[in-house]
Coordinates of C-alpha atoms and ligand atoms in Angstrom, one line a residue:
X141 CA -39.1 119.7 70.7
X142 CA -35.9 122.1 70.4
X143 CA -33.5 121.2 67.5
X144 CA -29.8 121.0 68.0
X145 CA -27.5 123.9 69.2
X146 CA -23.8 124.5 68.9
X147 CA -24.2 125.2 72.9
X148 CA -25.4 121.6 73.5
X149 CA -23.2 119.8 75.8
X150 CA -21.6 116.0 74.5
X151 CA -24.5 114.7 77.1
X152 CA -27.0 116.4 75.1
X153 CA -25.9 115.7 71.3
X154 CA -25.4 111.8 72.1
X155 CA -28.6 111.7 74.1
X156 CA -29.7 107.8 74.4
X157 CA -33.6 107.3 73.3
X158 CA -35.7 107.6 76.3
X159 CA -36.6 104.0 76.5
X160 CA -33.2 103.1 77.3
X161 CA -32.9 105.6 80.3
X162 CA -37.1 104.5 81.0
X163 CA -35.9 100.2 81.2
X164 CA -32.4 101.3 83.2
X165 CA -34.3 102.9 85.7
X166 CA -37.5 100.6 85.9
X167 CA -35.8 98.2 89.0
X168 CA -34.1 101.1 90.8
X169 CA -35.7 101.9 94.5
X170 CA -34.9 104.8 96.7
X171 CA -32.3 103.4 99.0
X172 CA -28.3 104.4 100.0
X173 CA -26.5 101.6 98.9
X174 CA -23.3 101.8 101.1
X175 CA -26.0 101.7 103.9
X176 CA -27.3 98.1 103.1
X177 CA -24.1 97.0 102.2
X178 CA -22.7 97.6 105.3
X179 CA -25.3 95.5 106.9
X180 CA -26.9 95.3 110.0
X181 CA -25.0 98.1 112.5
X182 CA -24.5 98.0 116.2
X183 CA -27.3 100.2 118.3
X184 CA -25.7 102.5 121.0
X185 CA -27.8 103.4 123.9
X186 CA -29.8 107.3 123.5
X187 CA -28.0 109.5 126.5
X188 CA -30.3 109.4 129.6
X189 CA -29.7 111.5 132.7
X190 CA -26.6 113.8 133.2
X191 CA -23.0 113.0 132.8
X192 CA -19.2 114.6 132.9
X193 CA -16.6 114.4 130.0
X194 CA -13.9 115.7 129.7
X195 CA -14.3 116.4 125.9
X196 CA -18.0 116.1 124.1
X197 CA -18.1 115.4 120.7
X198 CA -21.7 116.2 118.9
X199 CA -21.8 114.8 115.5
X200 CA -21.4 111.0 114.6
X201 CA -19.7 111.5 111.1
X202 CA -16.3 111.1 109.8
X203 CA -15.7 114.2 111.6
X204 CA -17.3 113.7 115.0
X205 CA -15.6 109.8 115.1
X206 CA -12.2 110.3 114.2
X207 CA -12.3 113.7 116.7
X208 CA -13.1 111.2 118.7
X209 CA -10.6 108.8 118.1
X210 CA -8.1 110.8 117.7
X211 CA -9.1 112.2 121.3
X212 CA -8.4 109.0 122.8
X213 CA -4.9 108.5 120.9
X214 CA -3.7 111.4 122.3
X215 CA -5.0 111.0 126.2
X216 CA -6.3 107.4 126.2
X217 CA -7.3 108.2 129.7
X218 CA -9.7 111.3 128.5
X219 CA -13.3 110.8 129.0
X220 CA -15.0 110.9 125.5
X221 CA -18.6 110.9 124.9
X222 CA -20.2 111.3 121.4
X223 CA -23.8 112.9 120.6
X224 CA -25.4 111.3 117.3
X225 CA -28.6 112.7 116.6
X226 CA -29.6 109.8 114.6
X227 CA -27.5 106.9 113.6
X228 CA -23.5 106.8 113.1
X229 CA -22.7 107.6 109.8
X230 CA -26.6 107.6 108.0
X231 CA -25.7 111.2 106.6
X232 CA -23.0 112.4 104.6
X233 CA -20.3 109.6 105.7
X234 CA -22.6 107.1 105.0
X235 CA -23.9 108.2 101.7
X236 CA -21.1 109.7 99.7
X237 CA -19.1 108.4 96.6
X238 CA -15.9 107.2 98.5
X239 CA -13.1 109.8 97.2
X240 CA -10.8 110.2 99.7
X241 CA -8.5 112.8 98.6
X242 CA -5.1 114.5 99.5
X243 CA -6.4 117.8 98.5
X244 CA -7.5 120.0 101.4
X245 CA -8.7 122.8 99.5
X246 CA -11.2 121.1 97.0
X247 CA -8.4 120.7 94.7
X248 CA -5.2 122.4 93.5
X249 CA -6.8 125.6 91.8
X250 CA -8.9 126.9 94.6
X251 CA -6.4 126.1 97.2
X252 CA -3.5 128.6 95.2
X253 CA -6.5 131.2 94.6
X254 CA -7.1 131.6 98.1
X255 CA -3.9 130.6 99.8
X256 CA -1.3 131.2 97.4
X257 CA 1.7 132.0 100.0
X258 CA 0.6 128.7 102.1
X259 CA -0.4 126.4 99.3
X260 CA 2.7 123.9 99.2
X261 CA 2.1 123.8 102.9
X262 CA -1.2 122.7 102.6
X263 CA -0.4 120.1 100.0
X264 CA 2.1 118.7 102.0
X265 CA -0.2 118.3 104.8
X266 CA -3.0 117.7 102.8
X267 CA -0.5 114.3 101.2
X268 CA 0.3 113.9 105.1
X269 CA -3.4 113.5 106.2
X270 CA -4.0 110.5 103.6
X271 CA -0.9 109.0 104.5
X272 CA -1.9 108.7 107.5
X273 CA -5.5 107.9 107.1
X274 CA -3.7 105.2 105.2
X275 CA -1.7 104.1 107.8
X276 CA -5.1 104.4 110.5
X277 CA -6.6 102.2 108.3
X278 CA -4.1 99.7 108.6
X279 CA -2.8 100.0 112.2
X280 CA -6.7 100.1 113.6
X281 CA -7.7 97.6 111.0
X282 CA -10.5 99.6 109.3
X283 CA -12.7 97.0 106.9
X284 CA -13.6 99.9 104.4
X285 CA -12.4 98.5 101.2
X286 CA -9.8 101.3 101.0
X287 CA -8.1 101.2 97.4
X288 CA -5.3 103.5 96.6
X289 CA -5.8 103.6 93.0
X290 CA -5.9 107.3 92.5
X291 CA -8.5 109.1 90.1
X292 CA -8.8 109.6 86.4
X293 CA -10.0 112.9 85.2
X294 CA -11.3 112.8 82.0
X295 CA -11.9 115.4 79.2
X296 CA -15.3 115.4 77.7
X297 CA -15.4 118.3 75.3
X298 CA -12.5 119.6 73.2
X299 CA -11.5 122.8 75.3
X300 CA -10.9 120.3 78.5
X301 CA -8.5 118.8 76.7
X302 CA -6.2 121.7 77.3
X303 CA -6.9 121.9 81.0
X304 CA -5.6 118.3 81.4
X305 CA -2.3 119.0 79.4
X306 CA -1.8 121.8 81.9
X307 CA -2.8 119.7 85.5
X308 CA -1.0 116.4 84.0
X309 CA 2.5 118.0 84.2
X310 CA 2.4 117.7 88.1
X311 CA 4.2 115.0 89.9
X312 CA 2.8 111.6 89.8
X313 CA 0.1 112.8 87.4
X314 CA 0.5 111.4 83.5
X315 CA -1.8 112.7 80.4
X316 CA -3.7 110.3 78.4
X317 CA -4.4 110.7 74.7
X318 CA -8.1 109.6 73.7
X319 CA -6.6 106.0 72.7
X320 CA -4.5 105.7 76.0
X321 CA -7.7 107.4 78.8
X322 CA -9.8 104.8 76.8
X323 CA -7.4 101.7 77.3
X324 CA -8.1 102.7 81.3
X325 CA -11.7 102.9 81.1
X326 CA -13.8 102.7 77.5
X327 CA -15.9 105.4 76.3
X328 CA -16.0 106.9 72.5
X329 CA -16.8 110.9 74.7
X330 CA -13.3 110.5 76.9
X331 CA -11.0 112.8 74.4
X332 CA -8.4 112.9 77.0
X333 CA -7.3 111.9 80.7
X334 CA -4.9 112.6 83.8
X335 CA -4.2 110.4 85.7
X336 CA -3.5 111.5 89.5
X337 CA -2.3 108.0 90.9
X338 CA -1.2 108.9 94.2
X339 CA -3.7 111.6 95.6
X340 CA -6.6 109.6 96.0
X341 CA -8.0 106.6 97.4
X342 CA -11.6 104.7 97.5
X343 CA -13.6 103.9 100.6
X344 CA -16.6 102.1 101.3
X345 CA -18.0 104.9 103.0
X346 CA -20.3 103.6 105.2
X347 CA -18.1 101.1 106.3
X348 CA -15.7 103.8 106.8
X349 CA -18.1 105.1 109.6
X350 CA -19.4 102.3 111.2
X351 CA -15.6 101.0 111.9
X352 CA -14.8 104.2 113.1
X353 CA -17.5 103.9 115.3
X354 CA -16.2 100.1 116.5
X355 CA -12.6 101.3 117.3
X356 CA -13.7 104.7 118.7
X357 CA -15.9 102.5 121.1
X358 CA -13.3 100.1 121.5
X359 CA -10.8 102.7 123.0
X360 CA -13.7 103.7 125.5
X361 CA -15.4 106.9 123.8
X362 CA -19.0 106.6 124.6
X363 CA -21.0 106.6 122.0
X364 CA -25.3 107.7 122.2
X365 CA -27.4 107.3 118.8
X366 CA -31.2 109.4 118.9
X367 CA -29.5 111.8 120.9
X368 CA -30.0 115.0 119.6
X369 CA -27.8 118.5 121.0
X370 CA -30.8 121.2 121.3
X371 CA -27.9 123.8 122.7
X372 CA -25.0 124.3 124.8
X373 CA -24.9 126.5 127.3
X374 CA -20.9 128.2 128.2
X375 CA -22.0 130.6 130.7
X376 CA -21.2 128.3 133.7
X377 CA -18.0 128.6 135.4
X378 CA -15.3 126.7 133.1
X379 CA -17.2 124.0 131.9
X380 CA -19.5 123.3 128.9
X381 CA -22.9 121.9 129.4
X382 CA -24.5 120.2 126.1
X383 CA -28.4 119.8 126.5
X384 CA -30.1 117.2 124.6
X385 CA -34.0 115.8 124.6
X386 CA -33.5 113.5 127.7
X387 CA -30.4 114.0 129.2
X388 CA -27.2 116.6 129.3
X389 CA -23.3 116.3 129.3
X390 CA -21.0 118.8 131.2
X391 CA -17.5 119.0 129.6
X392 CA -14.7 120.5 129.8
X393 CA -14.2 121.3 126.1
X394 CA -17.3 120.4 123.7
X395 CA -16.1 119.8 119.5
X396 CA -18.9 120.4 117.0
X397 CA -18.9 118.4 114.4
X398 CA -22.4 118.7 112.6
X399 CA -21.6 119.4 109.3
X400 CA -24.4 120.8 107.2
X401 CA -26.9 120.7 110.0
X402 CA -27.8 123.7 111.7
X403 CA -25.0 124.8 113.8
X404 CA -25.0 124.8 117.5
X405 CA -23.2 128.3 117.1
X406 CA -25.5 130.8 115.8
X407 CA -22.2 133.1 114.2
X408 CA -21.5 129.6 112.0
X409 CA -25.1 129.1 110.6
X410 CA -25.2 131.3 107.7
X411 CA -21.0 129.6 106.8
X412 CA -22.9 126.7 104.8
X413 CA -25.8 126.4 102.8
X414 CA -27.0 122.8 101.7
X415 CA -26.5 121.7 98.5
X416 CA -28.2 117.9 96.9
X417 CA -25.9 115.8 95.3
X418 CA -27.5 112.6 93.3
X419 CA -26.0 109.6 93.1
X420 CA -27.4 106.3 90.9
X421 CA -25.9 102.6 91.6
X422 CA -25.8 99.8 89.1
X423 CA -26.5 96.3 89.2
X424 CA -23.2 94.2 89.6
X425 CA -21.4 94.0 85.9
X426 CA -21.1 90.8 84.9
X427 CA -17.5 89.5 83.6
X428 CA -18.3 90.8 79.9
X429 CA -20.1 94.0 80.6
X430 CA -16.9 94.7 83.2
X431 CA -14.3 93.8 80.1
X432 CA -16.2 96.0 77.7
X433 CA -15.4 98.9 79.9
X434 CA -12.0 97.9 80.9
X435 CA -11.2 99.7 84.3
X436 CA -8.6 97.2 85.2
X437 CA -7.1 99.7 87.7
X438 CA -10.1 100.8 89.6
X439 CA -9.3 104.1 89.6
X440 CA -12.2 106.9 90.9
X441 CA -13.2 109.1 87.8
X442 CA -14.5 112.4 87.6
X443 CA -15.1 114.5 84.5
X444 CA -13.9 118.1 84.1
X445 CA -17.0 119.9 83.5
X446 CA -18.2 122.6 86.3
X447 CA -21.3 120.6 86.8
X448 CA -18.9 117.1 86.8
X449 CA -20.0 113.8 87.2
X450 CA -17.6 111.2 89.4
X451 CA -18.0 107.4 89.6
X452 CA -16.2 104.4 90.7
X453 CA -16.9 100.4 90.7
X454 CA -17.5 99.0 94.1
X455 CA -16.0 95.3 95.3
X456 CA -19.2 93.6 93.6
X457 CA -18.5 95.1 90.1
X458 CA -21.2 97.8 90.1
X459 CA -20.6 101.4 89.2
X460 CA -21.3 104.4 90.8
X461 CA -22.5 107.1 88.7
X462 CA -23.6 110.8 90.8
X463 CA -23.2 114.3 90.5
X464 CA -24.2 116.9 87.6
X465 CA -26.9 118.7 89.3
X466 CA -26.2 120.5 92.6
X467 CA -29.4 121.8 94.2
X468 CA -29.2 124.5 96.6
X469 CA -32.0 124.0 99.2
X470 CA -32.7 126.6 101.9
X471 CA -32.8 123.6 104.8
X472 CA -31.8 120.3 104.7
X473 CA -35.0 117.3 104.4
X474 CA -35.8 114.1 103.2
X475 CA -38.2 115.5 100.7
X476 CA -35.1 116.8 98.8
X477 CA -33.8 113.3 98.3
X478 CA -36.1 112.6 95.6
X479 CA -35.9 114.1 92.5
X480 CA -37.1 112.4 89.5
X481 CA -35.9 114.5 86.5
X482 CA -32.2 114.5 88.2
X483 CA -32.0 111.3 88.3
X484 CA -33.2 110.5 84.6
X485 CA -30.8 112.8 83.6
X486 CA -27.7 111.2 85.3
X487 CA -29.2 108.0 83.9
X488 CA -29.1 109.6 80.2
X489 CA -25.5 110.5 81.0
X490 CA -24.3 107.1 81.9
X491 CA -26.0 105.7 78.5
X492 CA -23.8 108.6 76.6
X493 CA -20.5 107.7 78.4
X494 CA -21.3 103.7 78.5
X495 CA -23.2 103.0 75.6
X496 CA -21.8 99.7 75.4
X497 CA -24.2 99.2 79.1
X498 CA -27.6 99.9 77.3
X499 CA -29.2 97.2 79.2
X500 CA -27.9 97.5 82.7
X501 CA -30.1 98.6 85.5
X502 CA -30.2 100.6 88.4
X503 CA -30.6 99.4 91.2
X504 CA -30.8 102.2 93.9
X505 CA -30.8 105.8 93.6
X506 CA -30.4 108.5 96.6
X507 CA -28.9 112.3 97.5
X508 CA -27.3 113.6 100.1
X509 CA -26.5 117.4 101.6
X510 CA -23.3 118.8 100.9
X511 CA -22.3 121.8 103.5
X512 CA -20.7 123.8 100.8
X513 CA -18.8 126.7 102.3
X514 CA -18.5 130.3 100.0
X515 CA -14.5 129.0 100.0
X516 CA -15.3 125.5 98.8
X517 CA -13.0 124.0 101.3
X518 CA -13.6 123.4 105.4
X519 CA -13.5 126.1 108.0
X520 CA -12.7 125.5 111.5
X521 CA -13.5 128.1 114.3
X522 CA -13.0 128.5 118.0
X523 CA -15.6 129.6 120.4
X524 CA -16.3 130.4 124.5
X525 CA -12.7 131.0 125.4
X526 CA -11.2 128.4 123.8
X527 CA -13.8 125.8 124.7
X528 CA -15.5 124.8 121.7
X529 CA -14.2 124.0 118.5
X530 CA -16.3 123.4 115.5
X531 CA -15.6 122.4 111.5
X532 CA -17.7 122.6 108.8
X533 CA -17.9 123.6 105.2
X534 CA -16.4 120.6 103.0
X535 CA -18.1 121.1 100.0
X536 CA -18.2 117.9 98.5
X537 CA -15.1 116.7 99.4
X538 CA -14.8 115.7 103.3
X539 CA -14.1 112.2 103.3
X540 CA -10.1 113.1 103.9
X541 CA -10.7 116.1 105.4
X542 CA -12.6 115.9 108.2
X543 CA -9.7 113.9 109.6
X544 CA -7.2 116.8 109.4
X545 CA -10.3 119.0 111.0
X546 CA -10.6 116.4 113.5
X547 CA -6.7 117.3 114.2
X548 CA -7.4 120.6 113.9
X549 CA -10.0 121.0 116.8
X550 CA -8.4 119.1 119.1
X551 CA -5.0 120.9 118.7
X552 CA -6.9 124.0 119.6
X553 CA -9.3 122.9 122.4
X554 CA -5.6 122.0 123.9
X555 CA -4.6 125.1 123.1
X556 CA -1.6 124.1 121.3
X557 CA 0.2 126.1 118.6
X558 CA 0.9 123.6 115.4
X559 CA 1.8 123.6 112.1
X560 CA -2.0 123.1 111.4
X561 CA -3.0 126.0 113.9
X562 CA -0.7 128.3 112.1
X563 CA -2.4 128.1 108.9
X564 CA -3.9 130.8 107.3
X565 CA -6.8 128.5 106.2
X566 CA -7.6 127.4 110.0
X567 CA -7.3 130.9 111.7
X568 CA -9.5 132.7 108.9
X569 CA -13.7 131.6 108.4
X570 CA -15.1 132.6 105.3
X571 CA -17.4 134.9 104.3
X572 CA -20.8 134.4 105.0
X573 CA -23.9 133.4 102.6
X574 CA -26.0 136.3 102.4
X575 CA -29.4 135.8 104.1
X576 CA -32.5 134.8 101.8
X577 CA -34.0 135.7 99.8
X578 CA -30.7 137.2 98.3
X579 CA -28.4 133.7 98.9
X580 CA -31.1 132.0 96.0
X581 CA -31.2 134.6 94.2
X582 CA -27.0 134.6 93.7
X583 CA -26.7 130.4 94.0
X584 CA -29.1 130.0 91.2
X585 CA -27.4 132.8 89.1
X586 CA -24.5 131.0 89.6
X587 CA -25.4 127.8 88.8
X588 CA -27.0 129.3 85.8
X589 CA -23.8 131.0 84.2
X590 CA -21.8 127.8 85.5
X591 CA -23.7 125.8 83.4
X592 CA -23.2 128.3 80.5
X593 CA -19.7 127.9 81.0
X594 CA -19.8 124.5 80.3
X595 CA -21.6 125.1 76.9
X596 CA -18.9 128.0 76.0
X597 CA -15.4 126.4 75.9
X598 CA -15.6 127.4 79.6
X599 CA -15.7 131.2 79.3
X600 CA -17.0 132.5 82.8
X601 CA -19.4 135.5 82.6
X602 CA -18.8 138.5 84.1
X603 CA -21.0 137.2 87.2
X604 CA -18.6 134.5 87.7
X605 CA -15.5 136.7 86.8
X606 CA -16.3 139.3 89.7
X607 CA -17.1 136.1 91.9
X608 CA -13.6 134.7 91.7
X609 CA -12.1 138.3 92.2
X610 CA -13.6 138.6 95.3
X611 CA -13.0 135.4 96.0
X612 CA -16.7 133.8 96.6
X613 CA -18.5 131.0 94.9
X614 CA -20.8 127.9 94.5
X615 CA -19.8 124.3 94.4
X616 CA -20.6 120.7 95.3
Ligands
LIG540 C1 -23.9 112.4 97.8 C2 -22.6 112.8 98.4 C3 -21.4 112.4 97.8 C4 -20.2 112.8 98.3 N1 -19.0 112.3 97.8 C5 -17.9 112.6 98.4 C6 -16.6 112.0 97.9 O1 -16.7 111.2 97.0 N2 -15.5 112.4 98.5 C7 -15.4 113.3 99.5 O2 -14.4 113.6 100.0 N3 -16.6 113.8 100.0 C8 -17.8 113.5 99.5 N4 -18.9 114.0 100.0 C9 -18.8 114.8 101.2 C10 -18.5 114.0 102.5 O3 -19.5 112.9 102.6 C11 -18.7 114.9 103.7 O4 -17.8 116.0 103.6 C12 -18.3 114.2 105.0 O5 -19.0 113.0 105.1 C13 -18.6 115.1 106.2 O6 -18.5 114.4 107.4 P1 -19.1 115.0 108.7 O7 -18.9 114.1 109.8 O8 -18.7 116.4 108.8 O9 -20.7 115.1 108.4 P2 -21.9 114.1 108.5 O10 -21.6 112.8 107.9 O11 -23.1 114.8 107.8 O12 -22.2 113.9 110.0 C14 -22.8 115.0 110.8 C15 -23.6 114.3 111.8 O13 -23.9 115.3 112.8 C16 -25.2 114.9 113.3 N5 -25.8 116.1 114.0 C17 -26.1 117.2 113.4 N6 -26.6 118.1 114.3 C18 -26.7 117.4 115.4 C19 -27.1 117.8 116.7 N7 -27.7 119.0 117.0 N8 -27.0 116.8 117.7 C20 -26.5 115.6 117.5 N9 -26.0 115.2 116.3 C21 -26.1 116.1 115.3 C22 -25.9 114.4 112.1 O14 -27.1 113.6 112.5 C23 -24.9 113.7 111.3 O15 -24.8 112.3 111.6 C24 -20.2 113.6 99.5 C25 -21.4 114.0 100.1 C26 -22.6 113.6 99.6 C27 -23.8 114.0 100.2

């Protein structure tokens, strides 16, 4: 066994005895949560035969359902039809930990790296888009549990601290001392906290989909589950034609909305790699293990760490406790979902920031793919002539944005010229991953000096220095 170094991280020096994490983890079984919460879902027929839209959305995420949606607010008499190649929202929307943020650009810092002459814009619109999601949620009455409660950021080692004092001066932000962070949520490792209170809200997330789904096919979109797209075809005259196993759509304009999936588009498949995010759920607190903590305002919390771990309560007083590792994988599969020395250590986390829960157990663990981008924030492209429209590339944080991208595409398949259009962020893609074996070889160097990082007051390397000069990186 190695002895302590001054390089070990707060999770490692307060490390709980492995019993602890062994009996917290003993009930938990390999299921998505937010998926059997939501309860039984509505089946939509698989696409048989051939049929005509005027727009064909493939994709039945966020994404794909409020493009949808939205499609029908703008020209309720438009004929909609949505490809799933599974089930509405069993991927990412139905998986993920609920933070739906303002941001746009995977938060303040990378959006005024990259886009420093257009970042108030994008803020603005970024505030805009959850305003409005706010008001969708409302006016289309959405049962998704949304919150607005904003998110806490805590500090976990000393030279965090400082970053806080720095992000906290912002509007509606406010820095917590160590007594004040832990009067909002208890732990003896928070040294220090901001809290954002208006840029964030909590979602049930796979409620989030599935009502989506029930107002989309509501308005009239057609909607086919176990339909998969195999290709589209833009050669004919005009029109789009979308092939899947047992059937085809012809459409006038076709959105792509397939997130970390292979892309439809070969030019867009090498704009995402997949990256596995782990994610553990508690049993529901009971009224004393809930006051121990506090967490009065409900507030989403992340830590500041490069390999950060967010969690949240959900309406039955569990917590949510994911993130740490990111694991790049070459292709997205099931066999990636498990991963028993991940989830040990988030559990070993949880124990170091909630000692006061030794006792509690899990009850399900699960992962999902994250399509991170090399920009950490969504790209949106344009493709046959104007005809099909496609965004990707969240990076871990899509739950609010993939209703400004769903905005995005269809002001371009109308060919309009917006606000949105005009960006800088919309009209440019990012640069490519390189191809393997090289993109492994860089991701895992990465992760590797990010990780040092964290163990060295957060001094980047010269690896990740020459990365952010040239603008490329690795994220969740
Ligand atoms: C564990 C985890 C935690 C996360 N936490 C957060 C968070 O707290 N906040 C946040 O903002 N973001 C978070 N995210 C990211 C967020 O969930 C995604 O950015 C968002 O759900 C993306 O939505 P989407 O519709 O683009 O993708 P998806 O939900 O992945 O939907 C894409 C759909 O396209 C379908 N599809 C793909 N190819 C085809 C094809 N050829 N034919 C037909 N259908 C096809 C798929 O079956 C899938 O249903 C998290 C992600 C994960 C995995």
């Amino acid at each position: 066994m190695r002895g302590p170094s001054r390089h070990d991280t707060v999770f490692e020096r307060l490390a709980p005895p492995a019993a602890a994490v062994d009996a917290a983890l003993a009930p938990t079984r390999h299921a998505v949560f937010w998926l059997e919460d939501a309860g039984a879902a509505p089946a939509y027929p698989t696409l048989t035969g051939s049929a005509s839209a005027d727009l064909a959305v493939v994709g039945g995420g966020y994404c794909g359902l409020w493009t949808a949606v939205l499609a029908k607010r703008r020209d309720p008499g438009a004929r909609v039809v949505l490809l799933e190649a599974e089930t509405v929202g069993w991927a990412a929307s139905g998986r993920n930990g609920g933070f739906c943020e303002a941001s746009l650009t995977h938060g303040e810092e990378n959006g005024r790296s990259r886009w420093p002459e257009e970042y108030a814009v994008l803020e603005r619109l970024g505030r805009e888009n959850l305003d409005a999601f706010e008001a969708d949620v409302r006016g289309l009455g959405l049962d998704c549990q949304f919150e607005r409660t904003g998110v806490l950021s805590v500090a976990v080692e000393p030279h965090q601290v400082e970053w806080l004092q720095e992000s906290a001066r912002a509007p509606d932000h406010g820095f917590l001392d160590a007594a004040a962070v832990r009067r909002e949520i208890d732990s003896p490792v928070f040294l220090a906290g901001d809290w954002s209170r208006d840029d964030c809200a909590l979602v049930h997330p796979a409620r989030l989909a599935r009502e989506l789904a029930r107002v989309a096919a509501e308005l009239g979109v057609e909607i086919h589950e176990h339909t998969r797209v195999t290709g589209i075809d833009t050669a004919a005259s005009g029109r789009v034609s979308v092939h899947t196993g047992a059937g085809s759509v012809t459409s006038d304009r076709v959105a792509l909305a397939t997130n970390v999936f292979p892309s439809l588009l070969r030019r867009a498949r090498l704009l995402t790699v997949p990256v596995y995010d782990y994610v553990l759920m508690t049993e529901p607190l009971s009224d004393a293990q809930l006051a121990s903590v506090g967490w009065a305002h409900r507030q989403g919390l992340g830590d500041l760490a490069n390999q950060f771990h967010y969690s949240r309560l959900t309406a039955d007083h569990r917590i949510l406790w994911g993130g740490y590792d990111a694991i790049y994988r070459r292709r997205v599969g099931a066999a990636h979902e498990e991963r028993p020395e991940t989830f040990r250590r988030l559990a070993s986390h949880f124990l170091t920031v909630f000692p006061q829960l030794e006792g509690v157990s899990f009850t399900h663990r699960w992962a999902g793919a994250i399509d991170t981008s090399t920009r950490f924030a969504a790209f949106h492209g344009l493709a046959a002539r104007g005809r099909v429209a496609y965004a990707a590339g969240f990076t871990g944080l899509g739950v609010g944005a993939t209703r400004f991208a769903a905005e995005v595409m269809l002001d371009r398949l109308a060919g309009l010229t917006t606000e949105r259009t005009a960006l800088e962020m919309v009209r440019r893609l990012p640069l490519p991953f390189p191809p393997e074996p090289l993109a492994s070889a860089g991701i895992n160097l990465t992760r590797w000096s990010l990780d040092r990082a964290d163990r060295r007051q957060g001094r980047r390397n010269l690896f990740l220095r020459t990365l952010d000069r040239v603008g490329l990186g690795f994220d969740s």
